[in-house]
Coordinates of C-alpha atoms in Angstrom, one line a residue:
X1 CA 7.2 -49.1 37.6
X2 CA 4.1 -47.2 37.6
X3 CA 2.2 -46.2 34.7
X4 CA 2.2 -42.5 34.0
X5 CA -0.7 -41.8 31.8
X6 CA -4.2 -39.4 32.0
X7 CA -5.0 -36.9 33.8
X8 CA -2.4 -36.2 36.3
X9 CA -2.2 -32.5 38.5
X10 CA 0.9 -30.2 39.2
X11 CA -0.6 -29.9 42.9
X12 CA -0.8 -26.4 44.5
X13 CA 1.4 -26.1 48.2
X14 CA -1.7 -24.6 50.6
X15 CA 0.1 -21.7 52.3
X16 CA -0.8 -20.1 55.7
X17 CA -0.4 -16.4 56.5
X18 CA -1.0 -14.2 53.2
X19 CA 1.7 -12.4 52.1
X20 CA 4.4 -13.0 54.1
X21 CA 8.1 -13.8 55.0
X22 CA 6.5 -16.0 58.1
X23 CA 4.1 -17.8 55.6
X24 CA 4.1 -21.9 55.9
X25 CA 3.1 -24.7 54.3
X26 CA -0.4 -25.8 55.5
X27 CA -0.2 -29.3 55.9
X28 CA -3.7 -29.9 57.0
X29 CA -5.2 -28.1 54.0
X30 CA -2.2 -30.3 51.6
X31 CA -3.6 -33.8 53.0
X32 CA -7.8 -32.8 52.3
X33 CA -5.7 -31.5 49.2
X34 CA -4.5 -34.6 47.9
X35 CA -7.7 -36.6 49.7
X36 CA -9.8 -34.6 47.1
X37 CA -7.8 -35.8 44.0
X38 CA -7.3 -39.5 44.6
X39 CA -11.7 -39.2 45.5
X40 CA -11.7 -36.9 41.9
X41 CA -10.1 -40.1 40.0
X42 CA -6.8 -37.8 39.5
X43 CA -4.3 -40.2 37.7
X44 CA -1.2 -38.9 39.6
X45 CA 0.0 -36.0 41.9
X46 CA 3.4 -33.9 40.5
X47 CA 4.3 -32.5 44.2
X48 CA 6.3 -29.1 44.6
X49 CA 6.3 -28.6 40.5
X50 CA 6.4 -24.7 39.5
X51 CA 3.0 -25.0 40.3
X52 CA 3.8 -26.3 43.8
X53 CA 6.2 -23.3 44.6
X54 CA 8.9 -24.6 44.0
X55 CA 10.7 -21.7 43.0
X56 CA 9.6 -20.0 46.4
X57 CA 9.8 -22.8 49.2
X58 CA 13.2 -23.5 50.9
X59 CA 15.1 -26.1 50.3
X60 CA 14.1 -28.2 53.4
X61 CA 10.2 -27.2 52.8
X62 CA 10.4 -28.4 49.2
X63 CA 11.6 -31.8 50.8
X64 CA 9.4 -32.2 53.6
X65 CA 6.5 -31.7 51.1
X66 CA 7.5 -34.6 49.1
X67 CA 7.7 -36.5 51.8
X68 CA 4.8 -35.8 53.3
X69 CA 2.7 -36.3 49.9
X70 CA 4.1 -39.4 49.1
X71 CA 3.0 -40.9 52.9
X72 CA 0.0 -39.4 52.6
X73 CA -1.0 -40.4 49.6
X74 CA 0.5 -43.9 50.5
X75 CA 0.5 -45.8 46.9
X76 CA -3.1 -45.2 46.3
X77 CA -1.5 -43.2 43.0
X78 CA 1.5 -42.3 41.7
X79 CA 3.4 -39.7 43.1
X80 CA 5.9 -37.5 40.6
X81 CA 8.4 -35.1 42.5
X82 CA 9.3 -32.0 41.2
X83 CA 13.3 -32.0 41.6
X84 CA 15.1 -29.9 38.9
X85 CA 17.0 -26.5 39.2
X86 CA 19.3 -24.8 37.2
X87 CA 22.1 -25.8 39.7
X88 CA 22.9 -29.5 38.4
X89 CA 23.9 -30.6 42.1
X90 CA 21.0 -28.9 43.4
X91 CA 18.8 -31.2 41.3
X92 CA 21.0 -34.3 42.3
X93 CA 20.4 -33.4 45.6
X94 CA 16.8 -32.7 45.9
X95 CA 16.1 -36.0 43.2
X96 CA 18.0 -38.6 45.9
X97 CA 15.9 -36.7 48.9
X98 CA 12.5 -37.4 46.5
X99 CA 14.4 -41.6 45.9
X100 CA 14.4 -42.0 49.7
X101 CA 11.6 -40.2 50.5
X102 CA 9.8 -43.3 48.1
X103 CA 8.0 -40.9 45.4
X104 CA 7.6 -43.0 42.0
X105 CA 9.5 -40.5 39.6
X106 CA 10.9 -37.4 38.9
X107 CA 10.0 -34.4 37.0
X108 CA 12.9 -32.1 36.3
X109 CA 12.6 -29.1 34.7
X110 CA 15.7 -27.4 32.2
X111 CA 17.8 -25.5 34.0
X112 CA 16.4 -21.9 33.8
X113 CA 18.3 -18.6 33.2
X114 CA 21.0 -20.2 32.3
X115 CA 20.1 -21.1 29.0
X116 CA 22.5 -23.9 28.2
X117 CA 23.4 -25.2 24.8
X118 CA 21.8 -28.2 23.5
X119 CA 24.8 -30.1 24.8
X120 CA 24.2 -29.1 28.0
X121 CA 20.8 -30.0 28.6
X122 CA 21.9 -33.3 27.6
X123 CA 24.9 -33.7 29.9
X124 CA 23.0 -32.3 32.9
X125 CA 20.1 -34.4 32.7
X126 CA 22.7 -37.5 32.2
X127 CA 24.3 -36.3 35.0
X128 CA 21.2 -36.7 37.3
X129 CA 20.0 -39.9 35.7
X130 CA 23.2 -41.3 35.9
X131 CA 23.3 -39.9 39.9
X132 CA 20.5 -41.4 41.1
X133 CA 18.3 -44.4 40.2
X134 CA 14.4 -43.0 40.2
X135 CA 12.7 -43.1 36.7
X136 CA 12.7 -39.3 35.6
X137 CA 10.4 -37.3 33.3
X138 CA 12.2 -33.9 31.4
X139 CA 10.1 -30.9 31.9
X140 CA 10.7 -28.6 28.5
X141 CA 8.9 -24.7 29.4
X142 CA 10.5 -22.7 27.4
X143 CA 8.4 -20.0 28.0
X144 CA 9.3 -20.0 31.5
X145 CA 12.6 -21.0 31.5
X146 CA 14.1 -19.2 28.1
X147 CA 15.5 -22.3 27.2
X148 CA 14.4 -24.9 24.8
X149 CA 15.3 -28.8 24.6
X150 CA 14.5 -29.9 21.2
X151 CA 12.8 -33.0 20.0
X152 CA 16.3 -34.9 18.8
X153 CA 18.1 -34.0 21.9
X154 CA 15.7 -35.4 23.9
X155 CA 15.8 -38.5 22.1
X156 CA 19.3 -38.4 23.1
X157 CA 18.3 -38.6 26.6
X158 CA 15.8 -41.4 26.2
X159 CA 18.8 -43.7 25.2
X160 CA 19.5 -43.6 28.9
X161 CA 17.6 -46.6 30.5
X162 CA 15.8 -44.2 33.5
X163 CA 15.0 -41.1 31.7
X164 CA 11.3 -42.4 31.0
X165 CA 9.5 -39.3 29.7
X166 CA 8.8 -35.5 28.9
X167 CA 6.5 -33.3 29.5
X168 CA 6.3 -31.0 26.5
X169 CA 5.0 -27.0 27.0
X170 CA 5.7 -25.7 24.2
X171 CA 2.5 -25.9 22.9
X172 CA 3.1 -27.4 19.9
X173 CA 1.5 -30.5 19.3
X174 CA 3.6 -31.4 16.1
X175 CA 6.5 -31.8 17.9
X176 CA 4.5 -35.2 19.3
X177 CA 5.3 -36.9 15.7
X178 CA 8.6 -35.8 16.0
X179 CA 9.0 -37.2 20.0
X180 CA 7.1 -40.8 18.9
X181 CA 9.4 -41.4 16.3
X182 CA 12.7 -40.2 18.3
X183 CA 12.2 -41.5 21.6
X184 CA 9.9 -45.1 20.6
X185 CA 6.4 -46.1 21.8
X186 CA 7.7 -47.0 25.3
X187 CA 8.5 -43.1 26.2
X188 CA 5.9 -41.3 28.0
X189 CA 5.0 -38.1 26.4
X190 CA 2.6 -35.7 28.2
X191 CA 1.5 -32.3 27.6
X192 CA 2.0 -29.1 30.1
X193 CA 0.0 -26.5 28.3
X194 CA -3.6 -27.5 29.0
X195 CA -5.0 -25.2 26.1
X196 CA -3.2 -27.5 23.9
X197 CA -4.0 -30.7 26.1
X198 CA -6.6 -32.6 24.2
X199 CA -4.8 -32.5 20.8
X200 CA -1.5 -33.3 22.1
X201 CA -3.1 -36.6 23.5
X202 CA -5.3 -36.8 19.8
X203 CA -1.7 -36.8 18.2
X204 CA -0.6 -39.4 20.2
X205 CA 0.6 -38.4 23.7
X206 CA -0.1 -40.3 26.9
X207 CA -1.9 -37.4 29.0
X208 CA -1.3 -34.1 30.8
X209 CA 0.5 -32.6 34.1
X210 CA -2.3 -30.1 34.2
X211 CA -2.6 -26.6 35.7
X212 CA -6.6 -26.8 35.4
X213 CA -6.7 -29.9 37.3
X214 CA -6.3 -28.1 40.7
X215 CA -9.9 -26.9 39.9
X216 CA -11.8 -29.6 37.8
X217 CA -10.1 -32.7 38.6
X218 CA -13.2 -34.7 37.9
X219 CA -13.6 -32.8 34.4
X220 CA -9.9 -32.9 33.3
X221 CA -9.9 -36.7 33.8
X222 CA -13.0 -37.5 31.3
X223 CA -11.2 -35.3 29.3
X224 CA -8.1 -37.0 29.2
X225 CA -10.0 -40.5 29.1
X226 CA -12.3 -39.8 25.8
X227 CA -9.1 -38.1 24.2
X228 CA -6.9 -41.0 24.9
X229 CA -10.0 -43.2 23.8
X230 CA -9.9 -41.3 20.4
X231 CA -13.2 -40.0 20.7
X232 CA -12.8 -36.5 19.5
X233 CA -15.9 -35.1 19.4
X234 CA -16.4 -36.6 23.5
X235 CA -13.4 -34.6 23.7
X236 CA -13.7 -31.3 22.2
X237 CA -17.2 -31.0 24.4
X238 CA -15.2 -31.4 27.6
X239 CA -12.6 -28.9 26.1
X240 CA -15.0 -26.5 25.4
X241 CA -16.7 -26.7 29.5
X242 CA -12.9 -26.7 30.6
X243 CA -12.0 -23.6 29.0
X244 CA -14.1 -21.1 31.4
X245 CA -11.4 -23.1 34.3
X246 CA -8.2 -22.0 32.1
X247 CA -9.4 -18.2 31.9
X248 CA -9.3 -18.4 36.3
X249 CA -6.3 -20.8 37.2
X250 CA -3.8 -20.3 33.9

């Protein structure tokens, strides 16, 4: 399995057409797209994540973009499909079309809306791990999603041999303590709030799916290299340059 670590980008989907109900995907613009990260020393592409449009494509776009992502990119780095939905057979679905399709994991994000219990979020994330055999990485945005998986139900889910990882957007960094010492050294723990990035790696975490990334690839993965070297001040400096990035992209 791949190692999932650094400075890795929820990749944009380059659209043709403006504003439209006839708009595509731009597939031309996707490969120079994903060209530019690998050249950029980006650690990993996360294809059609909220990012990605994935709340916006069809259901047969959102496929054909993970497919075409993962032969474009052709191993060079690891590819991460975005594959959750608040429909628990929906996700199954779209996670086996991202298995065959030969991407290295999954990224699947709480199911949104519906705001499930606690038990829930467990039994529909066992439900997909148990459904198909990729190694998958929970997505927690509660500020997207108005739903929240805690730190000791997600060590629940990291009892289940291929749910390898979070990423955490909550924004708070403490709850990386908590996360180590639920889910053990071997689960991957990665940051989606890039304002909070660099001390979510300082505390312990193994890198960032990063908004910014789309715009300072280059930047974002010294960034993630002097934080996960443990050289703060390195890291703070970068932080600082990064920050006039956030204010256009997040």
């Amino acid at each position: 399995m791949p190692s999932f670590s650094g400075s890795m980008v929820a990749v944009i989907t380059p659209m043709r057409g403006g504003i439209s109900p006839d708009a595509s995907i731009d597939w031309s613009r996707f490969e120079r797209l994903l060209d530019f990260h690998v050249a950029n020393g980006t650690d990993a592409i996360v294809a059609v994540g909220t990012t990605g449009e994935s709340a916006t494509l069809s259901a047969e776009e959102h496929c054909e973009a993970i497919r075409r992502v993962v032969a474009h990119i052709d191993g060079r780095i690891p590819v991460i499909a975005g594959t959750g939905a608040n429909s628990t057979t929906e996700a199954i679905h779209l996670t086996e079309r991202a298995r065959h399709a030969g991407a290295d994991a999954c990224l699947l994000v709480t199911p949104y809306y519906n705001k499930p219990t606690q038990e829930g979020l467990y039994q529909h994330h066992k439900v997909i791990a148990e459904a198909v055999d990729i190694p998958q990485i929970l997505y927690n945005v509660p500020g997207r999603t108005a739903c929240d998986m805690l730190p000791d139900t997600i060590a629940r889910l990291a009892q289940i041999g291929n749910i390898i990882g979070v990423k955490e957007a909550t924004g708070e960094v403490d709850r990386v303590a908590q996360l180590r010492a639920g889910c053990g050294d071997d689960f991957v723990l990665l940051s989606g709030d890039d304002a909070t990035g660099r001390e979510f790696m300082m505390a312990g975490g193994d890198g960032v799916i990063s908004v910014t990334a789309n715009v300072a690839p280059e930047t974002m993965r010294e960034l993630c290299r002097a934080a996960l070297g443990g050289d703060g001040k390195l890291a703070q400096e970068i932080d600082d340059v990064l920050d006039a990035a956030r204010q256009d992209v997040i």
